[in-house]
mmCIF file of C-alpha atoms in Angstrom:
data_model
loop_
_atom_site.group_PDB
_atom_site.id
_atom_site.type_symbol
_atom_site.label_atom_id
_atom_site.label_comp_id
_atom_site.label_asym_id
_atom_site.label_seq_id
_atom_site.Cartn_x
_atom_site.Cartn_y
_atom_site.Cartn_z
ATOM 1 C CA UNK B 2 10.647 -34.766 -70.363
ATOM 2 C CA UNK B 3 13.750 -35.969 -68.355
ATOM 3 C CA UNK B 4 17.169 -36.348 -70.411
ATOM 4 C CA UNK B 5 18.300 -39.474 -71.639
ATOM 5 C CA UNK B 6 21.217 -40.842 -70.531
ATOM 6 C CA UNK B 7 23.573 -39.857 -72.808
ATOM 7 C CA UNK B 8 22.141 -36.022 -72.320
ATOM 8 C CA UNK B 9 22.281 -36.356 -68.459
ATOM 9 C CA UNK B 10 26.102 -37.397 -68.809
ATOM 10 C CA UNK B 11 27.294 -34.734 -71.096
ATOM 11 C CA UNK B 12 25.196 -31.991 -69.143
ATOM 12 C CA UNK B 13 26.727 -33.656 -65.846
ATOM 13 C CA UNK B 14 30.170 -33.764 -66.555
ATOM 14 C CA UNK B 15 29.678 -29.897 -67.892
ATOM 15 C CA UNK B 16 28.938 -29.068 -64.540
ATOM 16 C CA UNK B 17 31.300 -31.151 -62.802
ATOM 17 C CA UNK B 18 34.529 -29.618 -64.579
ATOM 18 C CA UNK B 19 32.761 -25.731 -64.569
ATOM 19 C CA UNK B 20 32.560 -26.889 -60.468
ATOM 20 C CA UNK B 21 36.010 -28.347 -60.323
ATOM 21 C CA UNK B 22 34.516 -31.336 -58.903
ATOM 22 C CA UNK B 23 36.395 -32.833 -61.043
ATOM 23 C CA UNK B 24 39.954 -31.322 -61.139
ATOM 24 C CA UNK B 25 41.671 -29.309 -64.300
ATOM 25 C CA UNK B 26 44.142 -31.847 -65.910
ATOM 26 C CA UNK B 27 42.711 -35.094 -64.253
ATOM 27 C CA UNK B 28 42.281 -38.398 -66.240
ATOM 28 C CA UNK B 29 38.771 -39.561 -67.210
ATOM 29 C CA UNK B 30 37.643 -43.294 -66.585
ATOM 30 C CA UNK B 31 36.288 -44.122 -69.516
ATOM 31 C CA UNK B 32 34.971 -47.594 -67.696
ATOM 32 C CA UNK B 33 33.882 -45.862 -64.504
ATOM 33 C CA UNK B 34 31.752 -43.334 -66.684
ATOM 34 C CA UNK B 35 30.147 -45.712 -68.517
ATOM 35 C CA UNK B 36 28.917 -47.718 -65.147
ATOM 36 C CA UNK B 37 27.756 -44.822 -63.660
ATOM 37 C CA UNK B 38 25.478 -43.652 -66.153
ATOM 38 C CA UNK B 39 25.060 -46.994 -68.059
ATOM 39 C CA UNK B 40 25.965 -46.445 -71.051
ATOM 40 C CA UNK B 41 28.431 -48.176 -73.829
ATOM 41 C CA UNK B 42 31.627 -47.404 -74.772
ATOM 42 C CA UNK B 43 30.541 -45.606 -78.047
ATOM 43 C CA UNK B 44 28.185 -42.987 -76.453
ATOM 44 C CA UNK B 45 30.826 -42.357 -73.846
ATOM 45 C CA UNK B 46 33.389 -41.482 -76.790
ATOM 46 C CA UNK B 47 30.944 -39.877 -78.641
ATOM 47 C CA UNK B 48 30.337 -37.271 -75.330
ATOM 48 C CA UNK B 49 34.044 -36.950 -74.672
ATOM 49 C CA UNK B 50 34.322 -35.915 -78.007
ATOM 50 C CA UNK B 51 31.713 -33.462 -77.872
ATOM 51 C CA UNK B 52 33.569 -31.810 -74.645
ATOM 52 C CA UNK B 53 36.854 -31.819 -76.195
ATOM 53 C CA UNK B 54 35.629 -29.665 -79.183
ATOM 54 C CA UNK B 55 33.889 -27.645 -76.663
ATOM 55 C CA UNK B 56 37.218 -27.032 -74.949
ATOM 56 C CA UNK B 57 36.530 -28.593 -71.766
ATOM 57 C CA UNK B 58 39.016 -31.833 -72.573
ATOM 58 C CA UNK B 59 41.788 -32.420 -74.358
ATOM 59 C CA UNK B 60 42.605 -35.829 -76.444
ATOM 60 C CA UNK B 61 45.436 -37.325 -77.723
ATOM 61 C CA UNK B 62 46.605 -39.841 -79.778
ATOM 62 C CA UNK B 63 47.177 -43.385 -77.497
ATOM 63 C CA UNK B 64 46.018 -41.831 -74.600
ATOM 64 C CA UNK B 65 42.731 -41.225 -72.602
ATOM 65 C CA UNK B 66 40.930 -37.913 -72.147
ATOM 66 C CA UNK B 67 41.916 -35.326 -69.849
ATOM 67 C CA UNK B 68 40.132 -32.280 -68.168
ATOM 68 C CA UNK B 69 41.583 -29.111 -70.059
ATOM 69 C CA UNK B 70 44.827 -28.010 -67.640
ATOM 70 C CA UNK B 71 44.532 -24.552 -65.676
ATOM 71 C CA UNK B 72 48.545 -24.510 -66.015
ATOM 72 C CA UNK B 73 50.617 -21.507 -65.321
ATOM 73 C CA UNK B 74 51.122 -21.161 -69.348
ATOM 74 C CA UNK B 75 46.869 -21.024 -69.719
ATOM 75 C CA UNK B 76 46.647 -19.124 -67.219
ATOM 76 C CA UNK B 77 48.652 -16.425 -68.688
ATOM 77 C CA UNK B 78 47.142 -16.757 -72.070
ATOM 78 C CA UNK B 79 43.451 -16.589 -70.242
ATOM 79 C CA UNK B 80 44.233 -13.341 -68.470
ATOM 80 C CA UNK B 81 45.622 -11.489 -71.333
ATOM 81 C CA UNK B 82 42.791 -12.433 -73.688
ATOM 82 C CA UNK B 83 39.468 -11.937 -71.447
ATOM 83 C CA UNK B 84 39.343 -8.411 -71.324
ATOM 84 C CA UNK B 85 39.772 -8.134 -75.148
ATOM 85 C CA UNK B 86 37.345 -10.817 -75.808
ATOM 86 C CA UNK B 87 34.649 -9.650 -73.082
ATOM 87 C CA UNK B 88 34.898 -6.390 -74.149
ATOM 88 C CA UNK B 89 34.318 -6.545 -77.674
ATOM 89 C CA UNK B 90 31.748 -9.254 -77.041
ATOM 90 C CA UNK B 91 29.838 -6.556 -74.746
ATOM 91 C CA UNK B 92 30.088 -3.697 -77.339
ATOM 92 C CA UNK B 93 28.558 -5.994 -80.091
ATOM 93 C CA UNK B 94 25.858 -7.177 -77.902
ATOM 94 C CA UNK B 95 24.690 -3.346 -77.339
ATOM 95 C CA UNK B 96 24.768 -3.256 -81.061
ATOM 96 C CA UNK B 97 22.852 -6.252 -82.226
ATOM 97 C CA UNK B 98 20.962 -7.415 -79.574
ATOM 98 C CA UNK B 99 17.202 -7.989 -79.917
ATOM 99 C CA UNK B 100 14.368 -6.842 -77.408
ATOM 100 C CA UNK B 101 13.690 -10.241 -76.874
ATOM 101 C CA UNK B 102 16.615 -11.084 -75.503
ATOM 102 C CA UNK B 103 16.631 -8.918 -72.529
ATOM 103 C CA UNK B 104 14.163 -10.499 -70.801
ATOM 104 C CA UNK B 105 15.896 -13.968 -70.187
ATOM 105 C CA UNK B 106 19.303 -12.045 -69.749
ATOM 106 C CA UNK B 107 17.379 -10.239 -66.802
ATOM 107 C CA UNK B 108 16.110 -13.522 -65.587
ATOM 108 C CA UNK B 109 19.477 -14.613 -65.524
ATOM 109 C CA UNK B 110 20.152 -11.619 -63.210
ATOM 110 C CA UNK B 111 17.769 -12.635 -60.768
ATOM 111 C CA UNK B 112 18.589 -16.401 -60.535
ATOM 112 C CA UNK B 113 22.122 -15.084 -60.420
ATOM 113 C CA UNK B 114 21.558 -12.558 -57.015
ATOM 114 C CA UNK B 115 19.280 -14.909 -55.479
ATOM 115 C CA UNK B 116 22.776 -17.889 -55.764
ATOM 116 C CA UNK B 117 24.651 -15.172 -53.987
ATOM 117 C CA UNK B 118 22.687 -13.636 -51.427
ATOM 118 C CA UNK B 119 22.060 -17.284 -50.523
ATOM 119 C CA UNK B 120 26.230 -18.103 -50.425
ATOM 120 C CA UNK B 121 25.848 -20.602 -53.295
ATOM 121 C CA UNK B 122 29.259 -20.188 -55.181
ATOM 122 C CA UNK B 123 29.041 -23.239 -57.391
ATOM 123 C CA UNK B 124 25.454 -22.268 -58.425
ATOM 124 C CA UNK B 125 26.596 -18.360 -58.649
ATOM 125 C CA UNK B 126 29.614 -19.154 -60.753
ATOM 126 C CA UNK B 127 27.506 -21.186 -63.143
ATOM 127 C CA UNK B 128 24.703 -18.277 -63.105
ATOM 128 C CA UNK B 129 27.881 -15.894 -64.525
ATOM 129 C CA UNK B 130 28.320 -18.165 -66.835
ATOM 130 C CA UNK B 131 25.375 -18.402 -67.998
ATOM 131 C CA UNK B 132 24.720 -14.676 -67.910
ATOM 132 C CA UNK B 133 28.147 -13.851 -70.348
ATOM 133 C CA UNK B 134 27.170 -16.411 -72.883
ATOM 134 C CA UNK B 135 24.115 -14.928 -73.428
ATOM 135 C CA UNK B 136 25.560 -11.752 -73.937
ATOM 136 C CA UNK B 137 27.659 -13.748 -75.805
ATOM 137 C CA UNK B 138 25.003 -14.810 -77.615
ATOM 138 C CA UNK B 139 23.269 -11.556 -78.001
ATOM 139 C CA UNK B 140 26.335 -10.041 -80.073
ATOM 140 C CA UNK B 141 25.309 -12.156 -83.236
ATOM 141 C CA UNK B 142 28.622 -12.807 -84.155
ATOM 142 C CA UNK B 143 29.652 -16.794 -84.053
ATOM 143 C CA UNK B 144 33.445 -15.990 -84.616
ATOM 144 C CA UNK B 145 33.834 -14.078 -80.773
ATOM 145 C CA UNK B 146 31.251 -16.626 -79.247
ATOM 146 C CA UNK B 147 33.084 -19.507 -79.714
ATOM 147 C CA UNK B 148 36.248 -17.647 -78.136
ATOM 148 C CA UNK B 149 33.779 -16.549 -75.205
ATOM 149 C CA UNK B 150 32.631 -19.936 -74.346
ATOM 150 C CA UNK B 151 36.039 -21.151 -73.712
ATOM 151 C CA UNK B 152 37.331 -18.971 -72.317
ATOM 152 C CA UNK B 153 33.950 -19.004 -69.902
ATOM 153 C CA UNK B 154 34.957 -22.390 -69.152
ATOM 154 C CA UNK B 155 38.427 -21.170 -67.138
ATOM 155 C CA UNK B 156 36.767 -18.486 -65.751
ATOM 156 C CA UNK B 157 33.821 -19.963 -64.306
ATOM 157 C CA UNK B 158 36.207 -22.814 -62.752
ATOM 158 C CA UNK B 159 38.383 -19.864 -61.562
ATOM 159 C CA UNK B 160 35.083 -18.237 -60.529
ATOM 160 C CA UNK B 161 34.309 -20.777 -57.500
ATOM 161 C CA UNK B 162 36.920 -18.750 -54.997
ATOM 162 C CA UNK B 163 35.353 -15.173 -56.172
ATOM 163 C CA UNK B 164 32.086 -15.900 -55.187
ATOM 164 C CA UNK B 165 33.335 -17.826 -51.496
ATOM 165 C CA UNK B 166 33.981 -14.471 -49.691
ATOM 166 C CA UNK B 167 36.127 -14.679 -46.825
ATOM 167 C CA UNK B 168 36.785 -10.737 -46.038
ATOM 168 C CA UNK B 169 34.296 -7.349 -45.745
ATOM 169 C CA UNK B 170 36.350 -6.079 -48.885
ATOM 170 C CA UNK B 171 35.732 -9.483 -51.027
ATOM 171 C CA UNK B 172 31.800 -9.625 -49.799
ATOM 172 C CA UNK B 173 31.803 -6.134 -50.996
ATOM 173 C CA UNK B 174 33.268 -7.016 -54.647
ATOM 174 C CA UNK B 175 30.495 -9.846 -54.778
ATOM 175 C CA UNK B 176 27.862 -7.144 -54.239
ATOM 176 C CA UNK B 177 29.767 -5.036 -56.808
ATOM 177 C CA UNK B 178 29.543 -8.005 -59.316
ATOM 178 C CA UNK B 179 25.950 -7.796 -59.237
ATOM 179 C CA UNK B 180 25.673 -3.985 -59.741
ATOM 180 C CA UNK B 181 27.488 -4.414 -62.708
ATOM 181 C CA UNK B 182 25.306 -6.911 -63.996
ATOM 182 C CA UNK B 183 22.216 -4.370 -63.378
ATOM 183 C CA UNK B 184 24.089 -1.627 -65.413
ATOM 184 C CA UNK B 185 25.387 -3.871 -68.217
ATOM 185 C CA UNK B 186 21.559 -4.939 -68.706
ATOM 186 C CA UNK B 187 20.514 -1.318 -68.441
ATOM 187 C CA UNK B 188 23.422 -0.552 -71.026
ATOM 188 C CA UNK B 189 22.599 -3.155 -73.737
ATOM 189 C CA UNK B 190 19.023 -2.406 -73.780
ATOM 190 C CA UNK B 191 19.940 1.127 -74.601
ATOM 191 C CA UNK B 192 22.422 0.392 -77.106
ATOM 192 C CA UNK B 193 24.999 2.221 -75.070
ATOM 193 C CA UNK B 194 27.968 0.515 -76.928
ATOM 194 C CA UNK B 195 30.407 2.817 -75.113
ATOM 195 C CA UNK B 196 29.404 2.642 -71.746
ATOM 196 C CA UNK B 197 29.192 -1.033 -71.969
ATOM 197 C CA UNK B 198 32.506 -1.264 -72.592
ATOM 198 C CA UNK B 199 33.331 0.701 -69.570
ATOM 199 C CA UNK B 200 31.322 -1.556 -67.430
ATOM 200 C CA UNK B 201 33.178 -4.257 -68.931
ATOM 201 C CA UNK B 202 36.504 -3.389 -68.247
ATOM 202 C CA UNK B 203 35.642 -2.037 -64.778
ATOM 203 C CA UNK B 204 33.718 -5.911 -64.349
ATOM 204 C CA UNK B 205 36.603 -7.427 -65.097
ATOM 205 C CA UNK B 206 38.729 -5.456 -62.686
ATOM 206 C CA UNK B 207 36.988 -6.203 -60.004
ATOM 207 C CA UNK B 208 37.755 -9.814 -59.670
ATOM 208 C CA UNK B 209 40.794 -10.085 -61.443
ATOM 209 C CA UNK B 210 43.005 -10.015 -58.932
ATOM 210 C CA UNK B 211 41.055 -12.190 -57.096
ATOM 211 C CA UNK B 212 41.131 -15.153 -59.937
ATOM 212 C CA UNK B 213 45.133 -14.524 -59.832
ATOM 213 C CA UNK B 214 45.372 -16.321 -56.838
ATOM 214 C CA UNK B 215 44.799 -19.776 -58.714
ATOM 215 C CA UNK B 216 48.506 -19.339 -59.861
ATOM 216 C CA UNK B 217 50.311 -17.538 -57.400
ATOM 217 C CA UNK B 218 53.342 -17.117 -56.211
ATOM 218 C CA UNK B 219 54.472 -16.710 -59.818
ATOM 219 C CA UNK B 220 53.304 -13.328 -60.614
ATOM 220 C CA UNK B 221 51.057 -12.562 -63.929
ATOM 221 C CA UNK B 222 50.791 -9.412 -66.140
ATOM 222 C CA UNK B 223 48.318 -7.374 -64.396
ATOM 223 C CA UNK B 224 48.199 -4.651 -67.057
ATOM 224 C CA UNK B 225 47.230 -6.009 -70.003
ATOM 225 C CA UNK B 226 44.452 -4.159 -70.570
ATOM 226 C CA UNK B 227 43.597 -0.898 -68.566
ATOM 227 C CA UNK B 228 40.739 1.485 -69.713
ATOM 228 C CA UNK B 229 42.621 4.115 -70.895
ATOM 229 C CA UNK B 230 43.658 1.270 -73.721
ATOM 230 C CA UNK B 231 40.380 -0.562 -74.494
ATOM 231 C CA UNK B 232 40.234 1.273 -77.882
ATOM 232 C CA UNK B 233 42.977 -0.561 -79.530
ATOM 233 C CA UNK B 234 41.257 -3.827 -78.661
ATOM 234 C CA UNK B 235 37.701 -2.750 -79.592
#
C-alpha cells in the first residue's frame, strides 16, 4: 500500500536532510511544504514536530523550524561522543541480540555493497545508516538507541563525502568499510563482545579523518578515543 501523504512527507524530508539536499541550519517553508505535498498547516506542524524530537530540526519560540546545524561547536561534541556511543552500542548488541536479527542486518550488508560497488553515496550513506541502527536496535537497550539515532543523523549527512572517493587510498577505505561490516556481523552472531568492540573502534578510525574535513581548517581533537582506552568508555 503506498504512504499517505503525510507519511510520504515525513519519510521524504528524512531523506532529504540525511542527503543534505537540504542544507544543515536552513529554514523550512512551512507554505512551500504544504503545496508540495498538499497538505494543511496542522499535518505539516504535526511532522516538523515529529523531526524535531527526532533530532533532525530544531524549534523555537517565534520562529520557524530549522534543519539541526552541523556547526563547529556540534561538530566537536559529535566526534568526541561517537566512538563511546558506537562502541558500547556494538558490545551490547553481541550480548543481546537475537538469531533473528541477523538475517535482515546481513541483508542490510548486501543492499549496502551493492550502493557502493555501484558509486551510489547518497544511497550507501543511508544503507550505513540503516545498518548501525539496527545494531542499534539489536542491543535492547532504549537509553543508548536514542543517543545512536542522533547522532546517526550527523554522521550519515557527514557520510555523503566518505563514500564519494576521489583517491586509490579513499576507494580503498570504502572497501575497508565493508569488510568491517562482514566481521562485525560475523562478531555479533558469535557473541564476541570483545572483538566487536575492536572492530568498532578500528570502523570508526577509518573514516574519521575523512568526516573532519566538514569543519576544517579549525582543527578537532583527534584522540578522543584510541583503543588502548575503549575500556573506560565500555
Amino acid at each position: 500500500m503506498a504512504p499517505d501523504r503525510k507519511t510520504q512527507c515525513l519519510e521524504d524530508l528524512r531523506m532529504r536532510i540525511l542527503r543534505q539536499e537540504i542544507a544543515p541550519g536552513a529554514d523550512l517553508d512551512e507554505a512551500a511544504i504544504c503545496a508540495e505535498y498538499g497538505l494543511s498547516r496542522t499535518p505539516v506542524r504535526e511532522i516538523f514536530q515529529r523531526l524535531a524530537g527526532e533530532g533532525y530540526l530544531t524549534q523555537g519560540q517565534n520562529r520557524g523550524p530549522k534543519v539541526a546545524s552541523m556547526d563547529l561547536a556540534v561538530m566537536r561534541m559529535f566526534f568526541q561522543t561517537a566512538p563511546m556511543i558506537y562502541a558500547n552500542v556494538a558490545r551490547l548488541a553481541a550480548e543481546n541480540r537475537r538469531a533473528d536479527e541477523i538475517g535482515p542486518l546481513q541483508a542490510t550488508q548486501e543492499e549496502f555493497r551493492a550502493a557502493t560497488g555501484a558509486g551510489d553515496a547518497g544511497q550507501a550513506a543511508l544503507l550505513n545508516h540503516r545498518f548501525h541502527r539496527q545494531i542499534g536496535e539489536m542491543a535492547h537497550n532504549p537509553y543508548l538507541l536514542a543517543s545512536l539515532n542522533r547522532m546517526l543523523i550527523d554522521h550519515t549527512r557527514l557520510s555523503q563525502t566518505f563514500y564519494r572517493p576521489a583517491s586509490e587510498d579513499e576507494t580503498a577505505r570504502v572497501r575497508a568499510a565493508i569488510d568491517h561490516h562482514d566481521a562485525m556481523i560475523a562478531a555479533i552472531e558469535a557473541h564476541d563482545a570483545d572483538g566487536i568492540v575492536d572492530l568498532t573502534i578500528e570502523h570508526w578510525n577509518l573514516s574519521r579523518d575523512r568526516l573532519e574535513r566538514f569543519v576544517t581548517p579549525d582543527p578537532l581533537p583527534l584522540d578522543v578515543l584510541s583503543k588502548e582506552d575503549r575500556k573506560h568508555a565500555v
